[in-house]
Amino acid sequence: MSKTVKHKTADTPPSRRMPNRDIRPFFEKLAATIDEPVTELNYGSNFELLIAVILSAQATDISVNIATDQLYPVANTPEAILALGEEGLKAYIKNIGLFNAKAKNVIKTCRDLIEKFDSTVPDNRKDLESLAGVGRKTANVVLNTAFGQPTMAVDTHIFRVGNRTGLATGKNVLIVENKLVERIPDDYIVDAHHYLILHGRYTCQARTPKCGACPVYDECMFKDKAAFLEL
């Protein structure tokens, strides 16, 4: 198969919705192959997680970890990062895309955490989304990872996996998010975000999905999956 064909078929949403009967086996198989459904961002506190997620927008977890592995030993509280100042913070995060805007947002967030939330990361969407650089997706990640809430943060990987497999099809992230929350069994919903993102990152990749190594091949509704069996 030519590269052009792969690009076209891999990015085409499935034509059918995954049957309800296949959803539990889908997650059972992901759980059997993904030992640790956790974020790949390095963090040691809710605050460190929040900052790492803000920095991760349009950037790789690897680049964020490189930066925070240097930053957090020096400053890992709202007070300490605020003391660095915007320029001081930039020196640590300059390897991350959009670091100028992110430095500004992180400083504003640290100030608001101190002044409005007693230096504590909020555990509710309204307060989280009031912070600079925190949108719905970032709030969902923090609520899920830090507080164990059944939220679904739909990034590019999860959007792709939801559409391609037929688990949750939709033209925008909010539609996919709502369908995922509605369809995923209650006992998998907390870990589902990480199951899906890791599956999308390492197996159900964008241009060349590794269908031959996919644990949920039978449940997946991707109409061209047979063409990628050798990958």
XYZ file of C-alpha atoms in Angstrom:
231
model
C 0.000 0.000 0.000
C 1.357 3.421 -0.864
C 2.031 6.115 1.675
C -0.713 8.285 0.161
C -3.354 5.582 0.622
C -2.300 4.977 4.215
C -2.665 8.643 5.046
C -6.140 8.739 3.533
C -7.508 5.590 5.110
C -5.946 6.015 8.549
C -7.490 9.448 8.968
C -10.971 8.423 7.791
C -13.554 8.072 10.615
C -15.363 4.735 10.788
C -18.741 4.383 9.152
C -20.277 2.401 12.018
C -20.757 2.837 15.755
C -19.212 0.220 18.020
C -22.018 -1.986 19.400
C -22.687 -1.607 23.105
C -21.907 -5.284 23.662
C -18.299 -4.717 22.541
C -17.469 -1.791 24.822
C -16.684 -3.792 27.959
C -14.505 -6.326 26.086
C -12.767 -3.349 24.435
C -11.702 -1.941 27.821
C -11.010 -5.344 29.324
C -8.494 -5.985 26.558
C -6.887 -2.549 26.910
C -6.600 -3.113 30.672
C -4.945 -6.484 30.056
C -2.254 -4.929 27.859
C -1.695 -1.538 29.536
C -0.306 -2.260 32.998
C -0.288 1.314 34.288
C -3.011 3.631 32.956
C -1.303 6.781 34.210
C -0.048 10.023 32.735
C 3.454 10.115 31.313
C 4.004 13.594 32.727
C 6.351 13.691 35.712
C 4.826 15.217 38.831
C 4.851 14.814 42.590
C 1.934 16.983 43.704
C -1.348 18.334 42.398
C 0.325 21.671 41.753
C 3.151 20.078 39.771
C 0.560 18.170 37.730
C -1.421 21.335 37.005
C 1.646 23.214 35.778
C 2.835 20.257 33.697
C -0.556 19.955 31.998
C -0.637 23.692 31.233
C 2.828 23.384 29.693
C 1.851 20.303 27.692
C -0.621 22.106 25.412
C 0.626 21.645 21.829
C 3.809 20.074 23.181
C 5.050 16.558 23.870
C 5.150 15.040 27.335
C 8.864 14.384 26.758
C 9.629 18.073 26.232
C 7.575 19.026 29.296
C 9.329 16.441 31.459
C 12.735 17.720 30.359
C 11.734 21.201 31.488
C 9.987 20.303 34.735
C 12.738 17.891 35.797
C 14.933 20.999 35.965
C 12.270 23.398 37.229
C 10.629 21.475 40.062
C 13.761 20.873 42.176
C 14.139 24.677 42.200
C 10.514 25.802 42.285
C 7.512 23.521 42.763
C 5.039 25.700 44.668
C 2.988 28.709 43.536
C 5.119 30.966 45.742
C 8.431 29.657 44.421
C 7.478 29.901 40.750
C 5.983 33.349 41.276
C 9.290 34.386 42.839
C 11.122 33.268 39.704
C 9.101 35.733 37.677
C 8.141 35.400 34.050
C 11.668 35.740 32.693
C 13.112 33.397 35.276
C 10.504 30.778 34.431
C 11.195 31.077 30.710
C 14.775 29.959 31.287
C 13.443 26.567 32.408
C 10.690 26.069 29.817
C 12.251 27.525 26.669
C 12.436 24.076 25.049
C 8.607 23.883 25.064
C 6.472 25.249 22.262
C 4.687 28.551 22.974
C 6.846 29.025 26.073
C 6.385 32.808 26.155
C 2.599 32.604 26.433
C 2.813 29.637 28.795
C 5.197 31.467 31.128
C 2.748 34.363 31.326
C -0.160 32.014 32.074
C 1.743 30.018 34.692
C 2.740 33.173 36.558
C -0.875 34.399 36.517
C -2.075 30.999 37.679
C 0.392 30.944 40.560
C -0.707 34.396 41.665
C -4.386 33.400 41.553
C -3.730 30.155 43.428
C -2.060 32.140 46.207
C -4.583 34.979 46.353
C -7.816 33.080 45.732
C -7.276 29.446 46.673
C -4.804 29.424 49.547
C -2.126 27.961 47.243
C -4.255 24.844 46.740
C -5.272 23.400 43.374
C -9.084 23.531 43.137
C -10.991 20.260 42.827
C -13.857 21.630 40.731
C -14.194 22.681 37.102
C -15.402 26.235 37.660
C -12.425 27.268 39.768
C -9.899 25.385 37.659
C -11.131 26.996 34.457
C -10.830 30.424 36.075
C -7.045 29.972 36.062
C -4.927 31.322 33.207
C -4.088 28.678 30.609
C -6.660 26.216 31.943
C -9.401 25.243 29.525
C -11.832 22.358 29.603
C -9.293 19.737 28.529
C -6.693 20.780 31.107
C -9.347 20.906 33.819
C -10.514 17.429 32.869
C -6.984 16.040 33.119
C -6.460 17.536 36.575
C -9.884 16.501 37.866
C -9.330 12.961 36.624
C -5.659 12.428 37.461
C -5.372 14.400 40.683
C -8.846 13.879 42.135
C -10.066 10.645 40.535
C -13.148 12.228 39.022
C -14.858 10.517 36.040
C -13.920 13.144 33.467
C -12.661 12.616 29.930
C -10.017 14.931 28.497
C -10.189 14.563 24.714
C -6.855 15.325 23.074
C -5.881 14.510 19.486
C -5.147 10.861 20.375
C -8.463 10.247 22.105
C -10.397 12.125 19.426
C -8.803 9.863 16.818
C -9.307 6.631 18.762
C -12.922 7.459 19.561
C -13.764 8.164 15.933
C -11.670 5.451 14.345
C -12.812 2.607 16.580
C -16.443 3.697 16.617
C -16.394 3.968 20.396
C -17.417 7.632 20.219
C -17.802 9.376 16.886
C -18.191 13.108 16.488
C -17.010 16.157 14.575
C -15.664 18.004 17.614
C -14.037 17.156 20.928
C -17.064 18.021 23.069
C -19.296 15.595 21.176
C -16.683 12.855 21.508
C -16.164 13.668 25.196
C -19.872 13.435 25.976
C -20.282 10.173 24.085
C -17.276 8.618 25.818
C -18.563 9.552 29.273
C -21.971 8.163 28.333
C -20.725 4.863 26.849
C -17.757 3.843 29.000
C -18.632 1.433 31.853
C -18.538 3.030 35.299
C -15.744 0.774 36.524
C -13.466 1.890 33.675
C -14.342 5.571 33.406
C -11.651 6.882 35.779
C -8.833 5.091 33.954
C -10.359 5.353 30.464
C -8.596 8.619 29.633
C -5.193 7.023 30.083
C -6.126 3.739 28.433
C -7.258 5.595 25.321
C -4.422 8.117 25.163
C -1.744 5.435 25.582
C -3.458 3.217 23.020
C -3.562 6.134 20.589
C 0.016 7.173 21.265
C 1.633 3.767 20.812
C -0.733 1.530 18.824
C -3.600 3.386 17.146
C -1.285 5.991 15.675
C -2.455 8.677 13.291
C -0.995 7.780 9.902
C 0.119 4.206 10.385
C -1.986 2.451 13.027
C -0.416 -0.809 14.210
C -3.521 -2.890 13.618
C -1.517 -6.105 13.578
C -0.517 -5.516 17.198
C -3.845 -4.095 18.337
C -5.465 -5.855 21.308
C -8.900 -4.496 20.359
C -8.763 -5.338 16.667
C -11.925 -7.454 16.824
C -13.985 -4.735 18.522
C -12.638 -1.868 16.413
C -14.964 -0.601 13.665
C -12.230 1.025 11.534
C -13.274 -0.021 8.046
C -9.721 -0.141 6.644
C -8.055 -1.952 9.536
C -7.195 -5.016 7.474
C -4.917 -2.872 5.295
C -2.707 -2.132 8.323
C -2.347 -5.657 9.707
C 1.350 -5.875 8.861
C 2.279 -2.760 10.854
